[in-house]
C-alpha positions as semicolon CSV with decimal commas, in nm:
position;residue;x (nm);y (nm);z (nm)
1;X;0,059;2,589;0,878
2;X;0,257;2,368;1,125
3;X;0,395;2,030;0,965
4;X;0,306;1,688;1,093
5;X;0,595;1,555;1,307
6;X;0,890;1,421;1,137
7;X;0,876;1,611;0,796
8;X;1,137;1,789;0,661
9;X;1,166;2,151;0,573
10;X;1,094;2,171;0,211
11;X;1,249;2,439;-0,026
12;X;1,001;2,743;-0,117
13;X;1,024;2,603;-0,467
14;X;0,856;2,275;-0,370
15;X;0,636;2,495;-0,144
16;X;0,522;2,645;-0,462
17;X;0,486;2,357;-0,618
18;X;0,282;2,174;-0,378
19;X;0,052;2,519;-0,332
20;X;0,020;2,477;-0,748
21;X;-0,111;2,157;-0,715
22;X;-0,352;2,171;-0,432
23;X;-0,486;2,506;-0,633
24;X;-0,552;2,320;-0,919
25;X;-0,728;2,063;-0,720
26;X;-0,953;2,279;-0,520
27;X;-1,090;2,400;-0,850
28;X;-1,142;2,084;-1,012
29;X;-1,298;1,911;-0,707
30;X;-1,626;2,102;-0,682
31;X;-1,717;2,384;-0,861
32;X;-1,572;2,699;-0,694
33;X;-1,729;2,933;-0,371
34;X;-1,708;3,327;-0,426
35;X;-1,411;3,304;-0,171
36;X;-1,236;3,032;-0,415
37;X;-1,263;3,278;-0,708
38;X;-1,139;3,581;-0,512
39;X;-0,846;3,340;-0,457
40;X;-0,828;3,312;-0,835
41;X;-0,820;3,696;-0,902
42;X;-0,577;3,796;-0,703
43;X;-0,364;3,552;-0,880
44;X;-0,046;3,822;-1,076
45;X;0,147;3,646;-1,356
46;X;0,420;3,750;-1,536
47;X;0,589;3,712;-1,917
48;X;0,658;3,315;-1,871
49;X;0,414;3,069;-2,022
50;X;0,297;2,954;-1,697
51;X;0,266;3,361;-1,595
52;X;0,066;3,444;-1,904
53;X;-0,130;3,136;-1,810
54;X;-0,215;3,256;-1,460
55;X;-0,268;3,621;-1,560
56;X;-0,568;3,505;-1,827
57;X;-0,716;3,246;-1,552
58;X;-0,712;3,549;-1,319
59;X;-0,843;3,778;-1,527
60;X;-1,197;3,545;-1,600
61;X;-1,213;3,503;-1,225
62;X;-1,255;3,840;-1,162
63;X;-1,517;3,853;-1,443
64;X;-1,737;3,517;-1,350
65;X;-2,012;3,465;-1,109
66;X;-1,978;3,192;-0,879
67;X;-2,345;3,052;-1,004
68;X;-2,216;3,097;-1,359
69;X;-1,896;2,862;-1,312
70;X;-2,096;2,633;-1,129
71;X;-2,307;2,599;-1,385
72;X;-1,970;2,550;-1,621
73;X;-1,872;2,272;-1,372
74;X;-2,211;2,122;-1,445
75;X;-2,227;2,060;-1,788
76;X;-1,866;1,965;-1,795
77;X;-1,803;1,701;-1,507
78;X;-2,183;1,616;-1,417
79;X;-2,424;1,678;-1,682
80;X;-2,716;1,463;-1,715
81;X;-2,563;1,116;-1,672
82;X;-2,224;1,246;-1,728
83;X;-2,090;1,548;-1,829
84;X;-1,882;1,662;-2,120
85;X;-1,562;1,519;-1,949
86;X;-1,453;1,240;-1,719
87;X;-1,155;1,356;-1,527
88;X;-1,042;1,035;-1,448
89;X;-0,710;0,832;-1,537
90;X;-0,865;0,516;-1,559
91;X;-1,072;0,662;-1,837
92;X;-0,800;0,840;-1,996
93;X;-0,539;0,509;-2,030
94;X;-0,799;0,261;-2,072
95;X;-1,123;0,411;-2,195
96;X;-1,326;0,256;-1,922
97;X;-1,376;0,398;-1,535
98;X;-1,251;0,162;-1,215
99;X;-0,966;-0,007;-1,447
100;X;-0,599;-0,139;-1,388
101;X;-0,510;0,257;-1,347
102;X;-0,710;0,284;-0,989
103;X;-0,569;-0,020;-0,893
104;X;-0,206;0,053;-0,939
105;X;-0,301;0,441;-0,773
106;X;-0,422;0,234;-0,449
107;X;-0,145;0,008;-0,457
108;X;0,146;0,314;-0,481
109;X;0,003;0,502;-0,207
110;X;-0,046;0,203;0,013
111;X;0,311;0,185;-0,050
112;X;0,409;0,565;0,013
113;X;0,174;0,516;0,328
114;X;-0,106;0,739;0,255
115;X;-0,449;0,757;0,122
116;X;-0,532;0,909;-0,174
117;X;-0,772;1,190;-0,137
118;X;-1,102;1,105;-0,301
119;X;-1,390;1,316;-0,200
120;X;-1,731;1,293;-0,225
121;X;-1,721;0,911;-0,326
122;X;-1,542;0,935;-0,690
123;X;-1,271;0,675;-0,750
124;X;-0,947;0,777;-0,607
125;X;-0,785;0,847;-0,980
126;X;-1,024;1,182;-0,976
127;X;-0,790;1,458;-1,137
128;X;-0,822;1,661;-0,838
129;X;-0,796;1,361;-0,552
130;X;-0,457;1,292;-0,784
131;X;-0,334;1,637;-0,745
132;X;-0,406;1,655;-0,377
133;X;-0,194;1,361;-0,289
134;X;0,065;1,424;-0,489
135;X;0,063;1,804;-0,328
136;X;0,082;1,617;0,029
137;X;0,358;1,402;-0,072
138;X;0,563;1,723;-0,227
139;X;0,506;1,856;0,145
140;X;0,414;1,649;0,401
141;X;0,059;1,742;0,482
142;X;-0,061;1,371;0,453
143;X;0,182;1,314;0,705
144;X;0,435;1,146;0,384
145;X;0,703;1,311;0,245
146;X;0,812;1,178;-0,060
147;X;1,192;1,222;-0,207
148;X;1,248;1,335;-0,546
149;X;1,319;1,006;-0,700
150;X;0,942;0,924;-0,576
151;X;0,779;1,195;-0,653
152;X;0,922;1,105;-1,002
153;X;0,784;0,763;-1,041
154;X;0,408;0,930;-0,918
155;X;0,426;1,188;-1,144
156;X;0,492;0,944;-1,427
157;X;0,300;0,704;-1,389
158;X;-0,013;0,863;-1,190
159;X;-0,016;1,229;-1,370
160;X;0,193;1,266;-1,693
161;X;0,056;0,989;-1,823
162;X;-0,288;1,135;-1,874
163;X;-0,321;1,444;-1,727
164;X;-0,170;1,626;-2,004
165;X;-0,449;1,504;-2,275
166;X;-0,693;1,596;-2,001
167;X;-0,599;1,967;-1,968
168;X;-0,593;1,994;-2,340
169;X;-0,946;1,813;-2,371
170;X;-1,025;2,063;-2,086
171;X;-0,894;2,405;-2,313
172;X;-1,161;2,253;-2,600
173;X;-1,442;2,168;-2,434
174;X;-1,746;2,372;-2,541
175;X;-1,848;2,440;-2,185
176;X;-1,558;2,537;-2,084
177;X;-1,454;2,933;-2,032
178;X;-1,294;3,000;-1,662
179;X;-1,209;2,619;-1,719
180;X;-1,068;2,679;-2,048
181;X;-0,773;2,892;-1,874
182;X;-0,737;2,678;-1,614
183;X;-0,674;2,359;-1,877
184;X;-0,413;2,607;-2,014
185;X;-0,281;2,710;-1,630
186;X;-0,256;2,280;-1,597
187;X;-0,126;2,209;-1,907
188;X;0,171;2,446;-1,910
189;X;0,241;2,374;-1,557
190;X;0,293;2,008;-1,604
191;X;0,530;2,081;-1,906
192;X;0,762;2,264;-1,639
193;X;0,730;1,979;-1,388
194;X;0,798;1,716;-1,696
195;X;1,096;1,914;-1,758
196;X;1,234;1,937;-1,403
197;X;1,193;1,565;-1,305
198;X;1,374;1,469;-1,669
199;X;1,685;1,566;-1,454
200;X;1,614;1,357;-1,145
201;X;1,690;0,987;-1,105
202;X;1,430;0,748;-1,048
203;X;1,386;0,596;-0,674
């Protein structure tokens, strides 16, 4: 894929990183096509955490139906009136949807220059519209690049400080099974990404 004009070359860590979060996203979005879950199963892991992680999320995508996850996506983000969770950050920090959360979200990427990627008319502090943006401000594909000092202050204050407690709530739920992995495939993933940006300075 060709960058927008004026964004820097990005190391093939931060590649990574950015394709980790966009993965994530795609999943949590909508529930997943038969192509989507291909994508899933052809996922390898390794001994690591995050590896182990991937292998087990890989392994149920090879084993689940496209009509049976979307029926798992269903009962756990739509339901009948809601479903089992609400993947939100507003909801997460203040217990109540459209808070002080979505506000400060549309304010930040106002500021980074960018709009945050909601879809299908959800709020913008959607799990998945989160992870998308911050994905396109890892690499440029919103056409903003953010440096690491930025990417720092997003992450904390837009994904570690709820995302976490989502992706556990997510490995619990009693709907969830292919989702149940990918909680785990979040959770751990963030705990890296915690870890790295302890070592960078703020912007």
């Amino acid at each position: 894929m060709d960058q927008p004009a004026g964004v820097l070359p990005i190391s093939e860590e931060d590649a990574l990183r950015a394709q980790m979060y966009g993965f994530i996203a795609a999943f949590l979005s909508a529930a997943p096509s038969d192509e989507m879950l291909a994508r899933g199963a052809a996922l390898t892991g390794d001994d690591t955490p995050l590896g182990q992680a991937v292998g087990t999320f890989a392994h149920l995508c090879k084993r689940q139906s496209a009509e049976d996850v979307a029926d798992e996506y269903q009962a756990l983000f739509i339901g009948i009136g809601r479903g089992e969770l609400l993947p939100f950050a507003s909801y997460y920090l203040t217990g109540f949807l459209n808070e002080k959360p979505l506000a400060r979200l549309r304010n930040d990427m106002q500021a980074l220059g960018v709009a945050a990627q909601a879809k299908g008319g959800e709020p913008e502090d959607h799990i998945a519209a989160i992870f998308e943006t911050f994905a396109g401000l890892i690499d440029g594909r919103l056409e903003a690049q953010a440096s690491l000092g930025q990417q720092r202050e997003f992450f904390d204050a837009h994904i570690q400080s709820w995302a976490p407690y989502f992706f556990r709530d997510l490995e619990g739920a009693k709907a969830s099974v292919l989702y149940a992995a990918l909680g785990t495939v979040g959770r751990v993933f963030l705990e890296i990404e915690e870890t790295a940006f302890s070592m960078v300075p703020a912007a």
